[in-house]
CSV table of C-alpha atoms in Angstrom, one decimal:
chain,number,residue,atom,x,y,z
A,1,MET,CA,-21.9,-8.2,19.3
A,2,THR,CA,-25.4,-8.5,17.6
A,3,ILE,CA,-28.1,-6.2,19.0
A,4,THR,CA,-31.4,-7.9,18.9
A,5,PRO,CA,-34.4,-5.6,18.7
A,6,SER,CA,-37.3,-6.1,21.1
A,7,THR,CA,-39.9,-5.3,18.4
A,8,PRO,CA,-40.7,-7.9,15.7
A,9,ALA,CA,-39.5,-7.1,12.2
A,10,ASP,CA,-42.9,-6.1,10.9
A,11,SER,CA,-42.9,-2.4,10.7
A,12,PRO,CA,-43.6,-0.4,7.5
A,13,ALA,CA,-39.8,0.3,7.3
A,14,GLU,CA,-38.9,-3.4,7.4
A,15,ARG,CA,-41.4,-4.2,4.7
A,16,TYR,CA,-40.2,-1.3,2.6
A,17,PHE,CA,-36.5,-2.3,2.9
A,18,ALA,CA,-37.1,-6.0,2.4
A,19,GLY,CA,-34.9,-7.0,-0.5
A,20,ARG,CA,-33.1,-3.7,-0.5
A,21,LEU,CA,-30.8,-4.6,2.5
A,22,PRO,CA,-28.8,-7.7,3.2
A,23,ASP,CA,-30.8,-10.7,4.6
A,24,ARG,CA,-28.6,-10.8,7.8
A,25,PRO,CA,-27.7,-8.4,10.6
A,26,LEU,CA,-26.4,-5.1,9.4
A,27,ARG,CA,-22.8,-4.7,10.4
A,28,LEU,CA,-21.8,-1.3,12.0
A,29,GLY,CA,-18.1,-0.6,12.2
A,30,CYS,CA,-16.7,1.5,15.1
A,31,ARG,CA,-13.6,2.0,17.1
A,32,ARG,CA,-12.8,-0.2,20.1
A,33,SER,CA,-13.4,2.3,23.0
A,34,HIS,CA,-16.0,3.1,25.6
A,35,LEU,CA,-16.9,6.3,23.8
A,36,ALA,CA,-17.1,4.8,20.3
A,37,ARG,CA,-19.4,2.1,21.6
A,38,ALA,CA,-21.6,4.7,23.2
A,39,TYR,CA,-21.7,6.6,19.9
A,40,ALA,CA,-22.4,3.4,18.1
A,41,HIS,CA,-25.4,2.7,20.3
A,42,ARG,CA,-26.7,6.1,19.5
A,43,VAL,CA,-26.7,5.1,15.8
A,44,VAL,CA,-28.4,1.8,16.6
A,45,ASP,CA,-31.1,3.6,18.7
A,46,ALA,CA,-31.7,6.0,15.9
A,47,LEU,CA,-32.1,3.2,13.4
A,48,HIS,CA,-34.4,1.3,15.7
A,49,ARG,CA,-36.7,4.3,15.9
A,50,VAL,CA,-37.3,4.2,12.2
A,51,ALA,CA,-37.0,0.4,11.6
A,52,PRO,CA,-37.6,-1.3,15.0
A,53,GLY,CA,-37.0,-4.8,13.8
A,54,LEU,CA,-33.5,-4.3,12.4
A,55,MET,CA,-30.8,-6.7,13.5
A,56,ILE,CA,-27.5,-4.8,13.9
A,57,GLU,CA,-24.1,-6.2,14.7
A,58,LEU,CA,-21.4,-4.0,16.2
A,59,VAL,CA,-18.0,-4.7,14.6
A,60,GLU,CA,-15.3,-3.2,16.8
A,61,ILE,CA,-12.1,-2.3,15.0
A,62,THR,CA,-8.7,-1.2,16.5
A,63,THR,CA,-7.3,1.6,14.5
A,64,SER,CA,-3.7,2.8,14.0
A,65,GLY,CA,-4.6,5.9,16.1
A,66,ASP,CA,-5.7,3.7,19.0
A,67,ARG,CA,-2.6,1.5,18.8
A,68,TYR,CA,-0.1,4.4,18.6
A,69,LYS,CA,0.3,6.3,21.9
A,70,GLY,CA,2.6,9.0,20.7
A,71,ASP,CA,2.1,12.3,18.8
A,72,LEU,CA,-0.5,11.5,16.1
A,73,SER,CA,1.1,14.1,13.7
A,74,LYS,CA,4.0,11.7,13.3
A,75,ILE,CA,1.8,9.0,11.8
A,76,GLY,CA,-0.5,11.2,9.7
A,77,GLY,CA,-2.9,12.8,12.2
A,78,LYS,CA,-6.5,12.1,13.2
A,79,GLY,CA,-7.1,10.2,10.0
A,80,GLN,CA,-5.4,7.3,11.7
A,81,PHE,CA,-8.6,6.9,13.7
A,82,MET,CA,-10.5,6.2,10.4
A,83,LYS,CA,-8.1,4.3,8.1
A,84,GLU,CA,-8.9,0.7,9.1
A,85,ILE,CA,-12.6,1.4,9.5
A,86,ASP,CA,-12.8,2.9,6.0
A,87,ARG,CA,-10.9,-0.1,4.6
A,88,ALA,CA,-13.3,-2.5,6.2
A,89,LEU,CA,-16.2,-0.5,4.7
A,90,THR,CA,-14.7,-0.3,1.3
A,91,LEU,CA,-14.0,-4.1,1.3
A,92,GLY,CA,-17.5,-5.0,2.4
A,93,GLU,CA,-16.5,-6.3,5.8
A,94,VAL,CA,-19.0,-3.8,7.4
A,95,ASP,CA,-22.1,-2.2,5.9
A,96,MET,CA,-21.9,1.1,7.6
A,97,ALA,CA,-19.4,2.9,9.9
A,98,MET,CA,-19.6,5.7,12.5
A,99,HIS,CA,-17.1,8.4,13.2
A,100,ALA,CA,-16.9,11.4,15.5
A,101,MET,CA,-16.8,14.2,13.0
A,102,LYS,CA,-14.2,16.2,15.0
A,103,ASP,CA,-11.8,13.3,14.1
A,104,VAL,CA,-12.4,13.5,10.4
A,105,PRO,CA,-9.5,15.4,8.8
A,106,GLY,CA,-10.1,18.3,6.5
A,107,ASP,CA,-7.0,17.9,4.4
A,108,VAL,CA,-7.6,14.2,3.4
A,109,PRO,CA,-10.3,13.3,0.9
A,110,LEU,CA,-12.8,10.5,1.8
A,111,PRO,CA,-12.0,7.2,0.1
A,112,GLU,CA,-13.6,6.9,-3.3
A,113,GLY,CA,-17.1,5.4,-3.2
A,114,LEU,CA,-17.8,6.3,0.5
A,115,VAL,CA,-20.4,8.9,1.6
A,116,PHE,CA,-21.6,10.3,4.9
A,117,ALA,CA,-25.3,9.4,4.5
A,118,ALA,CA,-26.3,10.6,8.0
A,119,TYR,CA,-25.3,13.0,10.7
A,120,LEU,CA,-27.0,12.5,14.1
A,121,GLU,CA,-28.3,15.5,15.9
A,122,ARG,CA,-25.5,17.5,17.5
A,123,GLU,CA,-24.8,17.1,21.2
A,124,ASP,CA,-23.0,19.4,23.6
A,125,VAL,CA,-19.9,21.0,21.9
A,126,ARG,CA,-18.3,22.5,25.0
A,127,ASP,CA,-15.1,21.4,26.5
A,128,CYS,CA,-14.5,20.8,30.2
A,129,VAL,CA,-11.8,20.2,32.8
A,130,ILE,CA,-11.5,17.0,34.8
A,131,TRP,CA,-9.5,17.6,37.9
A,132,ARG,CA,-7.2,15.1,39.5
A,133,GLU,CA,-9.1,13.3,42.3
A,134,GLY,CA,-8.8,15.3,45.5
A,135,SER,CA,-7.7,18.5,43.6
A,136,LYS,CA,-8.4,21.7,45.5
A,137,TYR,CA,-8.9,23.8,42.3
A,138,ALA,CA,-12.3,24.7,40.8
A,139,GLY,CA,-11.2,26.6,37.6
A,140,ILE,CA,-8.3,27.2,35.3
A,141,ASP,CA,-8.0,30.7,36.8
A,142,ASP,CA,-7.3,29.2,40.2
A,143,LEU,CA,-4.2,27.4,39.1
A,144,PRO,CA,-0.8,28.8,40.1
A,145,PRO,CA,1.7,29.8,37.5
A,146,GLY,CA,3.5,26.7,36.2
A,147,ALA,CA,0.7,24.3,36.9
A,148,ALA,CA,0.3,21.5,34.4
A,149,ILE,CA,-2.8,20.7,32.4
A,150,GLY,CA,-3.1,17.8,29.9
A,151,THR,CA,-4.9,17.7,26.6
A,152,SER,CA,-4.6,15.8,23.3
A,153,ALA,CA,-5.7,18.7,21.1
A,154,VAL,CA,-3.5,21.5,19.7
A,155,ARG,CA,-6.7,23.6,19.5
A,156,ARG,CA,-7.3,23.3,23.2
A,157,LYS,CA,-3.7,23.9,24.0
A,158,ALA,CA,-3.6,27.2,22.0
A,159,GLN,CA,-6.8,28.5,23.7
A,160,ILE,CA,-5.7,27.6,27.2
A,161,LEU,CA,-2.3,29.4,26.6
A,162,ARG,CA,-4.1,32.3,25.0
A,163,HIS,CA,-5.7,33.0,28.4
A,164,ARG,CA,-3.1,31.5,30.7
A,165,PRO,CA,0.4,31.6,29.0
A,166,ASP,CA,2.0,30.9,32.4
A,167,LEU,CA,0.6,27.3,32.5
A,168,GLN,CA,2.3,24.1,31.3
A,169,VAL,CA,0.0,22.4,28.8
A,170,GLU,CA,1.2,18.8,28.2
A,171,ARG,CA,0.2,16.3,25.5
A,172,PHE,CA,-2.1,13.7,27.2
A,173,ARG,CA,-3.7,11.2,24.9
A,174,GLY,CA,-5.9,8.1,25.3
A,175,ASN,CA,-9.5,7.0,25.5
A,176,VAL,CA,-11.6,8.9,28.0
A,177,VAL,CA,-12.0,6.3,30.9
A,178,PRO,CA,-8.4,5.2,31.0
A,179,ARG,CA,-7.2,8.8,30.6
A,180,ILE,CA,-9.1,9.9,33.7
A,181,ALA,CA,-7.7,6.9,35.6
A,182,LYS,CA,-4.2,7.9,34.4
A,183,LEU,CA,-4.8,11.5,35.6
A,184,ASP,CA,-5.7,10.3,39.1
A,185,GLU,CA,-2.4,8.4,39.3
A,186,SER,CA,-0.4,11.5,38.2
A,187,ASP,CA,1.7,13.5,40.6
A,188,TYR,CA,2.2,16.2,38.0
A,189,LEU,CA,-1.0,17.0,36.2
A,190,GLU,CA,-3.7,19.0,38.0
A,191,GLY,CA,-6.3,18.3,35.4
A,192,ILE,CA,-7.1,17.4,31.8
A,193,VAL,CA,-9.3,19.1,29.2
A,194,LEU,CA,-11.9,16.9,27.4
A,195,SER,CA,-15.1,17.1,25.4
A,196,ARG,CA,-18.0,17.4,27.9
A,197,GLY,CA,-20.2,15.4,25.6
A,198,GLY,CA,-17.6,12.6,25.5
A,199,VAL,CA,-17.3,12.5,29.2
A,200,VAL,CA,-21.1,12.3,29.6
A,201,GLY,CA,-21.2,9.7,26.9
A,202,VAL,CA,-19.1,7.3,28.9
A,203,GLY,CA,-21.0,8.0,32.2
A,204,MET,CA,-18.2,10.0,33.8
A,205,ASP,CA,-20.1,13.3,34.1
A,206,HIS,CA,-19.7,13.2,37.9
A,207,ARG,CA,-16.0,14.0,37.3
A,208,ILE,CA,-16.7,17.2,35.4
A,209,GLY,CA,-15.2,20.3,37.0
A,210,GLN,CA,-15.1,23.5,35.1
A,211,VAL,CA,-17.2,23.7,31.9
A,212,PHE,CA,-15.8,26.3,29.4
A,213,THR,CA,-18.1,28.8,27.8
A,214,MET,CA,-18.0,29.1,24.0
A,215,GLU,CA,-16.2,32.4,24.4
A,216,GLU,CA,-13.5,30.7,26.5
A,217,MET,CA,-13.0,27.7,24.3
A,218,CYS,CA,-14.2,27.6,20.7
A,219,PRO,CA,-15.0,24.0,19.8
A,220,ALA,CA,-13.5,21.8,17.1
A,221,VAL,CA,-15.0,21.6,13.7
A,222,GLY,CA,-17.6,18.8,13.9
A,223,ALA,CA,-17.6,18.7,17.7
A,224,GLY,CA,-20.6,16.8,19.1
A,225,VAL,CA,-21.6,15.2,15.8
A,226,VAL,CA,-21.6,11.5,14.9
A,227,GLY,CA,-21.5,10.8,11.2
A,228,VAL,CA,-22.5,7.5,9.6
A,229,GLN,CA,-20.8,6.4,6.4
A,230,CYS,CA,-21.7,3.7,3.9
A,231,ARG,CA,-20.8,2.8,0.3
A,232,ARG,CA,-22.4,5.2,-2.1
A,233,ALA,CA,-23.4,2.3,-4.4
A,234,ASP,CA,-25.4,0.6,-1.6
A,235,GLU,CA,-28.6,2.4,-2.5
A,236,GLY,CA,-30.7,0.6,0.1
A,237,MET,CA,-28.2,1.5,2.9
A,238,VAL,CA,-28.0,5.1,1.8
A,239,GLU,CA,-31.8,5.4,1.8
A,240,LEU,CA,-32.0,3.8,5.3
A,241,LEU,CA,-29.4,6.1,6.8
A,242,GLN,CA,-31.0,9.1,5.2
A,243,LEU,CA,-34.0,8.4,7.5
A,244,ILE,CA,-31.8,9.2,10.6
A,245,ASP,CA,-30.1,12.2,9.1
A,246,HIS,CA,-30.6,15.4,11.1
A,247,ALA,CA,-31.1,18.1,8.6
A,248,GLU,CA,-30.1,21.1,10.8
A,249,THR,CA,-26.9,19.3,11.8
A,250,ARG,CA,-26.0,18.5,8.2
A,251,ILE,CA,-26.3,22.2,7.4
A,252,HIS,CA,-24.0,23.2,10.2
A,253,ILE,CA,-21.5,20.5,9.4
A,254,THR,CA,-21.5,21.6,5.7
A,255,ALA,CA,-20.6,25.2,6.7
A,256,GLU,CA,-17.9,24.1,9.2
A,257,ARG,CA,-16.2,21.6,7.0
A,258,THR,CA,-16.3,23.9,3.9
A,259,MET,CA,-14.4,26.4,6.1
A,260,LEU,CA,-11.9,23.7,7.2
A,261,HIS,CA,-11.2,22.7,3.6
A,262,GLY,CA,-10.8,26.3,2.6
A,263,LEU,CA,-8.2,26.8,5.3
A,264,GLN,CA,-6.1,23.8,4.1
A,265,GLY,CA,-5.1,23.0,7.6
A,266,HIS,CA,-3.1,19.9,8.6
A,267,CYS,CA,-3.2,17.7,11.7
A,268,ASN,CA,-1.1,20.2,13.7
A,269,SER,CA,-3.2,23.2,12.9
A,270,PRO,CA,-5.1,24.7,15.9
A,271,ILE,CA,-8.3,25.4,14.0
A,272,ALA,CA,-11.7,25.9,15.8
A,273,GLY,CA,-15.1,26.5,14.2
A,274,HIS,CA,-18.7,26.4,15.1
A,275,CYS,CA,-21.9,27.0,13.1
A,276,ARG,CA,-25.3,27.5,14.7
A,277,THR,CA,-28.8,28.8,13.6
A,278,THR,CA,-29.7,32.1,15.2
A,279,GLU,CA,-33.1,33.0,16.6
A,280,ASP,CA,-34.0,34.8,13.4
A,281,GLY,CA,-33.2,31.7,11.3
A,282,GLN,CA,-29.9,32.7,9.9
A,283,LEU,CA,-26.6,30.7,10.0
A,284,SER,CA,-23.8,32.1,12.1
A,285,LEU,CA,-20.3,30.6,11.5
A,286,GLN,CA,-17.4,31.4,13.8
A,287,GLY,CA,-13.9,30.4,12.8
A,288,MET,CA,-10.5,30.8,14.6
A,289,VAL,CA,-6.9,29.8,13.7
A,290,PHE,CA,-4.2,29.9,16.3
A,291,THR,CA,-0.5,29.6,16.6
A,292,ARG,CA,0.4,26.6,18.7
A,293,GLU,CA,1.0,28.6,21.8
A,294,GLY,CA,-2.1,30.8,21.3
A,295,ALA,CA,-0.2,34.1,21.2
A,296,HIS,CA,-1.5,35.0,17.7
A,297,PHE,CA,-4.7,34.1,16.1
A,298,ALA,CA,-7.1,35.0,13.2
A,299,TYR,CA,-10.8,35.3,14.0
A,300,ALA,CA,-13.9,35.7,11.8
A,301,GLN,CA,-17.7,35.4,12.3
A,302,GLU,CA,-20.2,35.8,9.5
A,303,TRP,CA,-23.9,35.2,8.9
A,304,ASP,CA,-25.9,34.0,5.9
A,305,ALA,CA,-29.1,32.3,4.9
A,306,ARG,CA,-29.8,28.6,5.9
A,307,ASP,CA,-29.6,27.4,2.3
A,308,ARG,CA,-26.1,29.0,1.8
A,309,ALA,CA,-24.0,26.8,4.2
A,310,PHE,CA,-21.4,26.0,1.6
A,311,GLU,CA,-21.1,29.7,0.6
A,312,LEU,CA,-20.8,30.8,4.2
A,313,GLY,CA,-18.1,28.3,5.0
A,314,ALA,CA,-16.1,29.3,1.9
A,315,TYR,CA,-16.5,33.0,2.8
A,316,VAL,CA,-15.4,32.6,6.4
A,317,ALA,CA,-12.3,30.7,5.2
A,318,GLY,CA,-11.5,33.5,2.8
A,319,VAL,CA,-11.9,36.1,5.6
A,320,LEU,CA,-9.6,34.1,7.9
A,321,ASN,CA,-7.0,33.7,5.2
A,322,ARG,CA,-7.0,37.4,4.5
A,323,LYS,CA,-6.4,37.9,8.2
A,324,GLY,CA,-3.3,35.7,8.1
A,325,ALA,CA,-4.7,32.2,8.8
A,326,ARG,CA,-2.8,30.7,6.0
A,327,ASP,CA,0.5,32.2,7.2
A,328,ILE,CA,-0.2,30.9,10.7
A,329,ILE,CA,-0.9,27.4,9.4
A,330,ALA,CA,2.2,27.5,7.1
A,331,GLY,CA,4.4,28.4,10.0
A,332,ILE,CA,3.4,25.3,12.1
A,333,PRO,CA,5.6,22.2,11.5
A,334,HIS,CA,3.8,19.0,10.4
């Protein structure tokens, strides 16, 4: 699908990039789902704000993670949401690609020659509960012992069970809209836990029940952030995407993903982490590593200057490892 801008291609940005970009619509690769399309349109909108006349074509790609309906850890983890898109970008079938940063693994290096040239401004990072249609419950604490909740994330499972070890937390995967439809057909699950930003992104916010506080549910590393990749050698594309890069989000992502790399977690590791800027201008990074049932965890929160995101991430990873994070991760099968 090609998105035709309403503004003629005669802005200063179009004139500047003439000859630096392909003389055709720019191809943006994304997953084939409601939420991925919503995220892709955020990228397009951001590009049209700086270069209103750009012609952009959405190239939807079905990934291994989308095709496989079982446990992702059995086929290599969340990286399966990226493999085919990265290949299309490397081979020149698309010019840029977008990814939800929470799905970018920390233990797998990016393909050689690719770079995240832009991060869009971070959206809501909180998780929420979608109740089965007609449910009488308003919050997790209202559920009776033995009630079943669905989620696709080991991080969410660990934190739910940390507070309510008497609940049944079941693996429940799928794209947001069909997952909610499947919940409504269930006679077993009372609700599912999803990203609030993702639910809002596909227009299903009317189904949101309980919204977890940050203290109740620490988000995934990269939560709420859309990253845009391109080939490092495509200098014009790199320069264009840098115009939509959100500097504060890049700082936060740098701290979080440095921590993730330092923990050497795998796809089954319940790792949570969130960086923010405090009122006095410092960076605050919180990190948590859980056992799969949430009974044991390592926790750290540290602060540093805004220009020391990498150092802060590495330091928090070191603190967590000294508190037993590496032993927790090593003890989880993958």
